Coordinates of C-alpha atoms and ligand atoms in Angstrom, one line a residue:
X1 CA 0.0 0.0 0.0
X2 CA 1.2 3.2 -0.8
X3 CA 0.7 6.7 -1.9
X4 CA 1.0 7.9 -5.6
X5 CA 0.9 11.3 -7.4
X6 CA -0.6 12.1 -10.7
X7 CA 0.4 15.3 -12.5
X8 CA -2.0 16.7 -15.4
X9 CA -0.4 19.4 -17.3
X10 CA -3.8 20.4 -19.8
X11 CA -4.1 23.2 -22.0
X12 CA -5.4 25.8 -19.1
X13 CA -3.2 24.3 -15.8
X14 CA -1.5 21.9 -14.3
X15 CA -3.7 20.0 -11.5
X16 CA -1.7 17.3 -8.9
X17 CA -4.0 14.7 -7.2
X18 CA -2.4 12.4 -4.4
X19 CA -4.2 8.9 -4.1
X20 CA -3.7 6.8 -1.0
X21 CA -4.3 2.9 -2.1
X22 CA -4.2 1.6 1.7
X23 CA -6.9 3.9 2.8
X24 CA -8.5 4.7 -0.5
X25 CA -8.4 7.9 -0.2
X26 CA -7.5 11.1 -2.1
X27 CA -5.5 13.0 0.8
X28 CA -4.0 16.3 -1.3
X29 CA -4.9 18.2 -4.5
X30 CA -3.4 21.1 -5.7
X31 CA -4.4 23.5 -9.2
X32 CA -2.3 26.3 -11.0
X33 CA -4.5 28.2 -13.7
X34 CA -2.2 29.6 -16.2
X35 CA -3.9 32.6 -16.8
X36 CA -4.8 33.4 -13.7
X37 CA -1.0 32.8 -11.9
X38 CA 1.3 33.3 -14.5
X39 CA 0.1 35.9 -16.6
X40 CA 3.8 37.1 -18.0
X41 CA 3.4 34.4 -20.3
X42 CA 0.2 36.2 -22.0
X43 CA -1.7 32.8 -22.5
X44 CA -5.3 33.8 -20.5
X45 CA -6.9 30.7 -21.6
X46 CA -3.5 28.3 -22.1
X47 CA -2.3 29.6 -25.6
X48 CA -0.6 32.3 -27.5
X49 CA -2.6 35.1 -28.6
X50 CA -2.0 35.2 -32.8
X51 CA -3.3 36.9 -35.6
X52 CA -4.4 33.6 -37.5
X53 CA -7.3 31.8 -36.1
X54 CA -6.0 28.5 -37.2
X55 CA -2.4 29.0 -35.5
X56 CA -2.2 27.4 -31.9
X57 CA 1.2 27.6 -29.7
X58 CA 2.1 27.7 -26.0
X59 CA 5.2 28.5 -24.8
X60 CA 6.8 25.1 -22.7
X61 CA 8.1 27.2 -20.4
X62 CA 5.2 28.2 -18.8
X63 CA 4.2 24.7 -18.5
X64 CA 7.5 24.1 -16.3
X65 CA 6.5 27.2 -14.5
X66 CA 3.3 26.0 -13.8
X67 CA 4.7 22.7 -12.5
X68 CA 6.7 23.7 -10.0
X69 CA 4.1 26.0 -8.1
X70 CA 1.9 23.6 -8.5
X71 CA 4.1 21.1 -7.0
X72 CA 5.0 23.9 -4.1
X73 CA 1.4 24.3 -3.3
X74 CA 1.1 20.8 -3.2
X75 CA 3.4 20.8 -0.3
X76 CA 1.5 23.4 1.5
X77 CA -1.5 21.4 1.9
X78 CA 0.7 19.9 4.6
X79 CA 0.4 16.6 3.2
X80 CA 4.1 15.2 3.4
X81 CA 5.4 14.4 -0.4
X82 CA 7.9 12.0 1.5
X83 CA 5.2 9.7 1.8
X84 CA 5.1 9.3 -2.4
X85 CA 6.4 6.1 -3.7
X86 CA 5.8 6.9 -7.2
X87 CA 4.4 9.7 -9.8
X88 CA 2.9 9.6 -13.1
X89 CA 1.6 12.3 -15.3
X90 CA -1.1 13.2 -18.3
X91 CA -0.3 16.3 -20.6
X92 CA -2.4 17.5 -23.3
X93 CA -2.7 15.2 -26.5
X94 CA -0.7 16.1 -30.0
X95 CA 1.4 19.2 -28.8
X96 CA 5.3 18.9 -29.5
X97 CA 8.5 20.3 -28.2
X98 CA 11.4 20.5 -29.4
X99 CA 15.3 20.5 -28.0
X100 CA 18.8 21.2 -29.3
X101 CA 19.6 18.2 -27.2
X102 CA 18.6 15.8 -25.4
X103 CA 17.7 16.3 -21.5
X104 CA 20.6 15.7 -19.0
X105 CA 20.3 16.2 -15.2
X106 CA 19.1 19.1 -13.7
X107 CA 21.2 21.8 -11.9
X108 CA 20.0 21.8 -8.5
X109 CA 20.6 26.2 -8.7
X110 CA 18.4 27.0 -11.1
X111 CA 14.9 27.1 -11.9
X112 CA 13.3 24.5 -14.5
X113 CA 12.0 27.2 -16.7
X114 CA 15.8 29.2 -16.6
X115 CA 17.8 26.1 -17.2
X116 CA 15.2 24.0 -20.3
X117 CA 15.0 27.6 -22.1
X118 CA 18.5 27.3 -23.6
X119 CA 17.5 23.5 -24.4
X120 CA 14.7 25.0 -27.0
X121 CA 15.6 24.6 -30.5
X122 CA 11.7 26.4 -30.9
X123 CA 10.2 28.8 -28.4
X124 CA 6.6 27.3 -28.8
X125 CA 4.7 24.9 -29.1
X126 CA 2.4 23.6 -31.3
X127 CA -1.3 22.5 -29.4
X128 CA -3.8 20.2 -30.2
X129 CA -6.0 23.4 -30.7
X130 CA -3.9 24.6 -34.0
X131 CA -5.1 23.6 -37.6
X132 CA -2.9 24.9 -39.7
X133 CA -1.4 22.0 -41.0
X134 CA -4.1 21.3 -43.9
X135 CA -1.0 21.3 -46.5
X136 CA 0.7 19.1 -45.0
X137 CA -1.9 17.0 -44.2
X138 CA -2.9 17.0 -48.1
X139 CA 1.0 15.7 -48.8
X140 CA 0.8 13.4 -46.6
X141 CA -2.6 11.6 -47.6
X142 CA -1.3 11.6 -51.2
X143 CA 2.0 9.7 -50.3
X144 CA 1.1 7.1 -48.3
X145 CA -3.1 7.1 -48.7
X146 CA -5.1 4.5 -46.8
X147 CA -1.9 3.6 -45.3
X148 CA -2.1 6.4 -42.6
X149 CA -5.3 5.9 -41.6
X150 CA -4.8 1.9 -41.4
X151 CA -1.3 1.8 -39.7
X152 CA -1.4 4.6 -37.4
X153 CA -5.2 4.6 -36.3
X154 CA -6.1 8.1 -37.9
X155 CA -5.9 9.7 -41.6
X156 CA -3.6 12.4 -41.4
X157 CA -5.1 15.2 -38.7
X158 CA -4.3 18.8 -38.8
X159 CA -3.2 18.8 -34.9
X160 CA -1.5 15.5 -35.1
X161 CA 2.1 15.8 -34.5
X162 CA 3.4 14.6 -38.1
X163 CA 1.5 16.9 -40.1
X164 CA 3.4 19.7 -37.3
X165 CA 6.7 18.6 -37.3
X166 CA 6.5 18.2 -41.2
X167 CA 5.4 22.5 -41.7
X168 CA 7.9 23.0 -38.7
X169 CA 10.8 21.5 -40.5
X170 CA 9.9 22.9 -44.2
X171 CA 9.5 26.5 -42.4
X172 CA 12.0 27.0 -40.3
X173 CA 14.7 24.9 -42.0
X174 CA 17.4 25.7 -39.5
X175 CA 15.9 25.6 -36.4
X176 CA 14.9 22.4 -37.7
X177 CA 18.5 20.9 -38.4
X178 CA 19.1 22.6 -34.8
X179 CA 16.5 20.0 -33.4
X180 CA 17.6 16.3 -32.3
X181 CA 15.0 15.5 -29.7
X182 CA 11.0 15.8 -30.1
X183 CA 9.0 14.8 -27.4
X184 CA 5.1 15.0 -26.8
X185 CA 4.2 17.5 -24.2
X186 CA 4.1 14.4 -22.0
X187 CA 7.2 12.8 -22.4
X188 CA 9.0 16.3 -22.0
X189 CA 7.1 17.0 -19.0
X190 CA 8.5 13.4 -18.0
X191 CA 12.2 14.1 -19.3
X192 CA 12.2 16.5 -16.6
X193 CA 10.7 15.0 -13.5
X194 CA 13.5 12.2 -14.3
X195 CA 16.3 14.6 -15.3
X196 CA 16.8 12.7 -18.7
X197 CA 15.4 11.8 -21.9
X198 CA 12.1 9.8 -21.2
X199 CA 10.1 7.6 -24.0
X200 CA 6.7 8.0 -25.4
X201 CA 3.4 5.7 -24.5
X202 CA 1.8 4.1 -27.0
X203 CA -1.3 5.8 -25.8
X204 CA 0.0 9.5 -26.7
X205 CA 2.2 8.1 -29.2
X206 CA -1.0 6.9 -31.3
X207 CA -1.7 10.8 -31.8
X208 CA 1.3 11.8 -34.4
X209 CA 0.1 10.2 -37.3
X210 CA 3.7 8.3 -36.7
X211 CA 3.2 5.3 -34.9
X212 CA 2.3 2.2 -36.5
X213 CA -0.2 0.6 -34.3
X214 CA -0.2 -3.3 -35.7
X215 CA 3.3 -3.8 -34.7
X216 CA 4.0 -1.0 -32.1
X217 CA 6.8 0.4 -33.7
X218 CA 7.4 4.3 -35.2
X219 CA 6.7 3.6 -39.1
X220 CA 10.3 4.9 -40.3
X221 CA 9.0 5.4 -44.1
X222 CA 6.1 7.9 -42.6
X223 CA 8.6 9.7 -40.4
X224 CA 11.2 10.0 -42.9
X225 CA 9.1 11.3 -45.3
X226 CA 6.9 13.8 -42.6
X227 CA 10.6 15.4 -42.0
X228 CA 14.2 14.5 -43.0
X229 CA 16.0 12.8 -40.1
X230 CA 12.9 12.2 -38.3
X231 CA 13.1 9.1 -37.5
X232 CA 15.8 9.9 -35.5
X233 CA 14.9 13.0 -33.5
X234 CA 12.1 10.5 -31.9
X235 CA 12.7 9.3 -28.3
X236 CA 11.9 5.6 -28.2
X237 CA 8.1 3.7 -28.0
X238 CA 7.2 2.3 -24.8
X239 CA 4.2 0.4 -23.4
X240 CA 2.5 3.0 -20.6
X241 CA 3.4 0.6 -18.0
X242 CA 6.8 0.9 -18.6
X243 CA 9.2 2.7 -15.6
X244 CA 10.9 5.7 -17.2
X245 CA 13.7 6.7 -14.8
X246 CA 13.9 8.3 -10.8
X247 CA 13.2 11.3 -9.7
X248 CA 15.8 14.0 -10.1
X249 CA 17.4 15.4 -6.9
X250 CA 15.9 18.5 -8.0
X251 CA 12.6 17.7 -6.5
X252 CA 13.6 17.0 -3.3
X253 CA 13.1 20.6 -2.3
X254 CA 9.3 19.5 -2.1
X255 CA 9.8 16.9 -0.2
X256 CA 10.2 14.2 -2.6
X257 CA 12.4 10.9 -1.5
X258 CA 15.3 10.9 -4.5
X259 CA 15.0 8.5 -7.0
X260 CA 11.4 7.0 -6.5
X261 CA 10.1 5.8 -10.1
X262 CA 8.5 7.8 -13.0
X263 CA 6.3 5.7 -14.3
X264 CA 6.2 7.1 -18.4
X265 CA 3.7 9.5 -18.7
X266 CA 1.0 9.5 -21.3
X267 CA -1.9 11.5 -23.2
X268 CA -4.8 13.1 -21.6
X269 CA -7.9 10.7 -23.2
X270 CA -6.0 7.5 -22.2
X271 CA -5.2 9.0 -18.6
X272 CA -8.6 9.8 -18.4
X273 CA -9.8 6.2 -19.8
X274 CA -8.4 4.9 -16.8
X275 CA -9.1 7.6 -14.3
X276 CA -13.0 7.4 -14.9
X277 CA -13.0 3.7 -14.5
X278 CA -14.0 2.8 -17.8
X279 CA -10.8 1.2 -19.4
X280 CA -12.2 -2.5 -19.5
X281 CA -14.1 -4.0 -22.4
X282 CA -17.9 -3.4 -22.1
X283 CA -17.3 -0.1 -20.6
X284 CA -17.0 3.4 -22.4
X285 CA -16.7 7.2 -21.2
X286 CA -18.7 10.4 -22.6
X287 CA -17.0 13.7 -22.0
X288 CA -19.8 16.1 -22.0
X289 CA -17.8 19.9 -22.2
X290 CA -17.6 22.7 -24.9
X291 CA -17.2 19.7 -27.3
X292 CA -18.4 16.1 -26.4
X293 CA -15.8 13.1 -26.5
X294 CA -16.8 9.7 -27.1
X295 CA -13.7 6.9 -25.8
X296 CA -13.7 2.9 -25.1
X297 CA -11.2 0.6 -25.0
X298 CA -11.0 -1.4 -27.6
X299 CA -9.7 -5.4 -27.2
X300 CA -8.6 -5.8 -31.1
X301 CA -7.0 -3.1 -33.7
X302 CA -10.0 -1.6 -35.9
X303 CA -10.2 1.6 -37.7
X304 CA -12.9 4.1 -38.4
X305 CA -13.8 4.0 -42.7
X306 CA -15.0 7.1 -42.3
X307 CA -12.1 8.4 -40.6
X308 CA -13.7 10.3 -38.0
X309 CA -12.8 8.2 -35.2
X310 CA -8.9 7.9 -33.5
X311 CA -7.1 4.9 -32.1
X312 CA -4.9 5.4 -29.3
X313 CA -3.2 2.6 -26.8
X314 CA -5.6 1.9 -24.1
X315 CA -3.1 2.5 -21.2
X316 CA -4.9 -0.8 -19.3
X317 CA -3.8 -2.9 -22.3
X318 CA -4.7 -3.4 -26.3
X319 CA -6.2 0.2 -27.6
X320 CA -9.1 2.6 -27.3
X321 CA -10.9 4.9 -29.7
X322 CA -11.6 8.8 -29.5
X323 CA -14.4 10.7 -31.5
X324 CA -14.8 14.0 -30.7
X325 CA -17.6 16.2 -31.6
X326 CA -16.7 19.8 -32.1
X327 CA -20.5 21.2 -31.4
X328 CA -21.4 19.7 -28.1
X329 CA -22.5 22.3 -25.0
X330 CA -21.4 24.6 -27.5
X331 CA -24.3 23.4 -29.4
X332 CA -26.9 22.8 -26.3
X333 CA -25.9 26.3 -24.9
X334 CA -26.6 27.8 -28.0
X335 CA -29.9 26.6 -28.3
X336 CA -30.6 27.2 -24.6
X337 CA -30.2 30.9 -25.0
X338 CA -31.9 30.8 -28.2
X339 CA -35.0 30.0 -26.2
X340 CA -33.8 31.8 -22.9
X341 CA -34.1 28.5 -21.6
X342 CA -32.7 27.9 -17.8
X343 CA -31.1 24.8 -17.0
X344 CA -34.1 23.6 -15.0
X345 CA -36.4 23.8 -18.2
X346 CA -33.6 22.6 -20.5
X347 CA -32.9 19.7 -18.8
X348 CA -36.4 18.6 -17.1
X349 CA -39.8 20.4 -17.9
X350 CA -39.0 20.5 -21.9
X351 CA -38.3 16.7 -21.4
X352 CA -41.4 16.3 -19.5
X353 CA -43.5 17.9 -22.2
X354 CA -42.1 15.6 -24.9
X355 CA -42.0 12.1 -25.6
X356 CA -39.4 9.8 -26.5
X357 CA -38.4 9.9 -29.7
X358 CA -40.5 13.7 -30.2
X359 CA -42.1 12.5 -33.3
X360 CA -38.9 11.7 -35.4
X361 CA -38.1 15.1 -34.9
X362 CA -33.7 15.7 -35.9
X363 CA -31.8 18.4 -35.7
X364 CA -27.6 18.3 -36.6
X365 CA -26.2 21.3 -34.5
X366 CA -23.5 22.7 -36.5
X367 CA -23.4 25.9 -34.6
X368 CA -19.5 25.7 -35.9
X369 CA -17.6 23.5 -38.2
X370 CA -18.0 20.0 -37.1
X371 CA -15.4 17.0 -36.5
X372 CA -17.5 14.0 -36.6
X373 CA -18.8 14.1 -39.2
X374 CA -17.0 16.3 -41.0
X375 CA -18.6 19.6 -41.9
X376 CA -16.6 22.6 -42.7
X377 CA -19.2 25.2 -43.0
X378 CA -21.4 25.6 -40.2
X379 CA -25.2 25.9 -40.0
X380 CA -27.9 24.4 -38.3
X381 CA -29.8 21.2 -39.6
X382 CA -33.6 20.2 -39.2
X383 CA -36.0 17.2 -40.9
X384 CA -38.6 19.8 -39.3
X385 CA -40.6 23.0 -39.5
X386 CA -41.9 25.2 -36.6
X387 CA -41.2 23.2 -33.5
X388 CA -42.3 24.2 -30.4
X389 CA -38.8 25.4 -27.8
X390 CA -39.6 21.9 -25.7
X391 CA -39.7 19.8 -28.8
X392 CA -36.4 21.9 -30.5
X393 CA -34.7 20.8 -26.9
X394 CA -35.3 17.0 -26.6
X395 CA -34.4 16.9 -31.0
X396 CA -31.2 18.7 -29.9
X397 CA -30.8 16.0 -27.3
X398 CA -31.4 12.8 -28.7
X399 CA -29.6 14.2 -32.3
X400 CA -26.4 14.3 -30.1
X401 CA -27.3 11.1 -28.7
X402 CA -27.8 9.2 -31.7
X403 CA -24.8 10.7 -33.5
X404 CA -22.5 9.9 -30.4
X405 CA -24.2 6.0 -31.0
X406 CA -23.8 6.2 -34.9
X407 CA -20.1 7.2 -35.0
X408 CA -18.9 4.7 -32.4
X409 CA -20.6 2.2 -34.0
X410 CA -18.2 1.1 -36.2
X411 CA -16.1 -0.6 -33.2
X412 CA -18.5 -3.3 -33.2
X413 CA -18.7 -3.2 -29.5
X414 CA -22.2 -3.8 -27.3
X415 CA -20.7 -0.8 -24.7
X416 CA -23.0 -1.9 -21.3
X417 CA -21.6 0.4 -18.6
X418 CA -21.2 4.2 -19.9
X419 CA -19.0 6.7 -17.4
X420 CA -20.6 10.6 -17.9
X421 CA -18.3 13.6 -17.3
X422 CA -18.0 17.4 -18.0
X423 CA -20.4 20.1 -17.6
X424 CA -23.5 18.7 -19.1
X425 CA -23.4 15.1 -17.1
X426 CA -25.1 17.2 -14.8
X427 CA -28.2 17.6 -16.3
X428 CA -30.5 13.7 -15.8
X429 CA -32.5 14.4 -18.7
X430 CA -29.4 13.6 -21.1
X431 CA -28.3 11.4 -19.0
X432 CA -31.9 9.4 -19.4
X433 CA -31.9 10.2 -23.1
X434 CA -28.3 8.8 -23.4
X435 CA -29.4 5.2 -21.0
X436 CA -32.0 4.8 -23.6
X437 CA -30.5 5.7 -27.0
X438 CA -27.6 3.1 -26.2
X439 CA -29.0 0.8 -24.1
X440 CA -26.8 1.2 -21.3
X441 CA -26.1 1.7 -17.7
X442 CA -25.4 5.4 -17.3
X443 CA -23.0 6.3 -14.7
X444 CA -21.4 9.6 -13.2
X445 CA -18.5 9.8 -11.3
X446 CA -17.2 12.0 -8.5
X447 CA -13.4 12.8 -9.8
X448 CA -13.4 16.2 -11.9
X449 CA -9.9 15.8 -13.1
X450 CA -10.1 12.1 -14.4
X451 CA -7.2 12.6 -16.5
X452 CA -4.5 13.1 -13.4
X453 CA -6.7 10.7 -11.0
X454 CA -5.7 8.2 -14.3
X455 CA -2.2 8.8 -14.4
X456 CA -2.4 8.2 -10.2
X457 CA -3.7 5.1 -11.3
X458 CA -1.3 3.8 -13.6
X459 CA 2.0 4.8 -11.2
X460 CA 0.2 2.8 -8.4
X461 CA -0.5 0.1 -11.6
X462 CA 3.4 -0.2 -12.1
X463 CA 4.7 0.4 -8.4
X464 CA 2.2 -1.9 -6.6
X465 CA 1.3 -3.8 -9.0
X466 CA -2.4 -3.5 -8.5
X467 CA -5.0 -4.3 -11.2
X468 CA -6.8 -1.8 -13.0
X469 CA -10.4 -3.3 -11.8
X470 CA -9.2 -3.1 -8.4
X471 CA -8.0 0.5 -8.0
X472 CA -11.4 1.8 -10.4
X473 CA -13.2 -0.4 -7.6
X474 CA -11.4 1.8 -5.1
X475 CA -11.3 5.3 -6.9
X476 CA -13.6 5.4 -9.5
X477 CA -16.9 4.1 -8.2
X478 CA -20.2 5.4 -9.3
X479 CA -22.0 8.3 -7.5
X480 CA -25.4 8.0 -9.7
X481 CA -26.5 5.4 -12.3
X482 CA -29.7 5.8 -14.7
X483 CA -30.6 2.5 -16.0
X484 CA -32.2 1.8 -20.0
X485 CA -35.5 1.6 -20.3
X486 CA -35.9 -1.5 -22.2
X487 CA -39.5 -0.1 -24.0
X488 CA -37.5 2.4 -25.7
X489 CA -34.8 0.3 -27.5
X490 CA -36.7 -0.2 -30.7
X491 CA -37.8 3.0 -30.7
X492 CA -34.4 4.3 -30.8
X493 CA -33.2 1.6 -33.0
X494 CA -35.2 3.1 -35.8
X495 CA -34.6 6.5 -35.2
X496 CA -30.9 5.5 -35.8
X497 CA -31.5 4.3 -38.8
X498 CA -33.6 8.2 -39.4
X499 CA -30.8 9.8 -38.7
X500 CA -28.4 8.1 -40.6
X501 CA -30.1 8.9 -43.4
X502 CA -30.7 12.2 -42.6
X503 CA -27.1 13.0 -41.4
X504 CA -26.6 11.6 -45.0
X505 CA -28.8 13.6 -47.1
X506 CA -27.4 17.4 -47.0
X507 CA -31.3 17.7 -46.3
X508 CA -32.7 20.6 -43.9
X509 CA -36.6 21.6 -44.2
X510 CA -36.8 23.9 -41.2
X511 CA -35.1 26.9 -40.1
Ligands
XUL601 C1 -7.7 14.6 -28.7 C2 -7.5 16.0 -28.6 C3 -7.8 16.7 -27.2 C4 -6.5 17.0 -26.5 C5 -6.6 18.0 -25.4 O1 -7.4 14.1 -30.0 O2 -7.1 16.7 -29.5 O3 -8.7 15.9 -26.5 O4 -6.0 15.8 -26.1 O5 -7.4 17.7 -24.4

């Protein structure tokens, strides 16, 4: 029994959870917002302010900032960080970095951010927010084709970290030939905690558009051809159990014991695969926030045809899928205000006032340009004329249901046992609408930060050797379950089928 820390560095902070496996317990927490306590770095909401919309970059610095108050504060709760046997982290998926060379140990003097800034062959980053990579995405798809999409899990993907390095290296030719390590955001973050280079997971790996997924292995013809000498600027591929060094000395000024293992850190959907409890088959997790994220593992390699859908190594073992849907509370709030709905009659009295299925009523909410499936110029969809606000808020509802059921679909999977989170888990009218559409136990959780709760997980996985069922048993258990409503399963069965076709028809009668 031990105690193990989990470190999320995400696009707006970087959030430490402590979990204590004896006593099953969550003893310390800390948060650093990085607009709110680092605001020299001129990133309110996480990322540089630029002139192109499509451009996306932070500055690693601040994230290194970020981690050591956050670690400091950690230590202020009073909880003693000699009591840590091991540490993992999560950091935000796709984002690169990149060094002049690789990371050695650090200087015990200096602060992270002072002595990595000379490291930086590139002063930013690239995020998983920026998508302007569409070139190099087009070059890509017409070298190697199907290929991409069948090898590495995903055609090629603006924010994917191949299609970045490759505009990086073609636009900034000698910062490029100045660059021999990349790493993820994660496995730099993890670099440093063990004051050397550190490998990539396959989980986080699976999002660069360079990993081959059917043997595990970075595909050397698709790196060498993203970016000349690629192939060798890449740290190595590891499985996310894997131990990637000790703890540098440099922590001890927390409190840290020297040298306790770094288990590899890894992506921010995995991490959070495991930390809602829903990485074992069966099971699947909804992220319900500004855009809605579908994830569940996955026991065999399979791909999306439509190429909506991402594979990603499923931390627990095999892989998982991701399909993320740009217009999701975006799209409810949106419709909320149109009718100056509250939340009460959003999410109960409109539901009340309308019956299952709202007499085939379907609306596809692209408020903005849309992921999954892909639509590039927005506007708002209906198979209907003049609907009353209740009926406009349960099509809304059982649209996003139906599409989040349609575009998983394609894993072949019966999923039984559904974990909600984000914003708009709140509301037990979706929640209902969502138990009935799929035909499936609908749980909420208690953790809000599911992603470093994960990565807790997974060091205690490694370290302690305990199962994944046993720690979600102990960490992840339900707080709330709505149960399907077997009457309604045909009903919804055919309305997939509706809005399949309708999804497919560019068709929209109402406005
Ligand atoms: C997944 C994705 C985001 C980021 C940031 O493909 O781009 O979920 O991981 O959270």
């Amino acid at each position: 029994m031990g105690c193990y820390l989990g470190i999320d560095v995400s696009t707006q902070a970087v959030k430490c959870i402590v979990i204590d496996t004896g006593a099953g317990t969550i003893p310390a927490e800390s948060t650093v917002n990085f607009g709110e306590a680092l605001p020299s770095y001129r990133s309110p909401n996480g990322f540089l302010p630029d002139a192109d919309p499509l451009i996306r970059q932070a500055n690693p610095l601040m994230w290194l900032e970020g981690l050591e108050l956050a670690l400091k504060q950690l230590a202020a709760t009073g909880f003693d960080l000699a009591g840590i046997d091991g540490i993992s982290g999560s950091g935000q998926q796709h984002g690169s970095v990149y060094l002049r060379r690789q990371l050695s140990r650090l200087e015990p003097a200096r602060s992270l951010a002072e002595q990595i800034a000379p490291l930086l062959s590139r002063p930013v980053a690239p995020i998983w927010m920026d998508r302007s990579t569409t070139e190099q995405c087009r070059e890509l798809d017409r070298e190697f084709g199907e290929r991409l999409r069948s090898n590495t899990g995903s055609p090629a993907i603006e924010r994917f970290t191949g299609p970045q390095i490759r505009k990086f290296a073609v636009e900034q030719p000698e910062a490029w030939s100045d660059t021999h390590r990349i790493h993820l955001v994660s496995s730099f973050l993890c670099s440093v905690l063990c004051g050397g280079d550190a490998p990539i997971d396959f989980g986080d790996g699976a999002g660069m558009n360079l990993l081959n997924l059917r043997v595990l292995q970075w595909d050397r013809e698709i790196a060498a051809f993203t970016a000349p000498g690629l192939p060798e600027k890449l740290p190595p591929v590891v499985s996310s159990a894997t131990v990637a060094g000790k703890l540098d000395s440099w922590f001890t000024r927390f409190g840290f014991r020297p040298g306790i293992p770094v288990v590899v850190w890894s992506g921010d959907n995995p991490n959070s695969l495991v930390g809602t409890g829903a990485a074992t088959p069966g099971m699947a997790g909804i992220s319900l926030g500004t855009s809605d994220t579908f994830f569940a593992p996955m026991h065999d390699f399979k791909t999306d045809p439509h190429g909506c859908g991402h594979v990603f190594g499923n931390p627990a073992g095999g892989f998982m899928s991701l399909i993320c849907f740009t217009n999701g509370s975006l799209a409810r709030e949106a419709v909320r205000k149109l009718y100056h709905a509250d939340w009460d009659f959003f999410d109960r009295e409109a539901l009340q006032r309308t019956p299952p299925g709202n007499g085939g009523r379907l609306l596809l909410p692209y408020f903005a340009p849309e992921n999954t499936p892909p639509v590039i110029t927005p506007g708002v969809r209906r198979n209907y004329a003049g609907a009353r606000p209740e009926e406009e808020i349960r099509a809304i509802l059982e649209s996003q249901a139906l599409s989040l059921r349609l575009h998983s679909s394609w894993q072949g999977e019966k999923f039984h046992r559904i974990r909600v989170t984000g914003g708009a888990s709140k509301s037990s009218g979706f929640r209902r609408i969502l138990a009935d559409v799929f035909q499936a136990e609908i749980e909420t959780i208690q953790v809000t930060n599911s992603a470093g709760l994960g990565a807790a997980l997974r060091a205690a996985n490694v370290v302690e050797h305990l199962g994944f069922d046993q720690l979600a048993a102990r960490f992840c258990r339900p707080t709330g379950t709505i149960s399907p409503n077997p009457d309604h399963a045909e009903l919804y069965n055919e309305m997939l089928e509706k809005f399949r076709d309708f999804e497919a028809s560019g068709s929209n009668v109402g406005a």
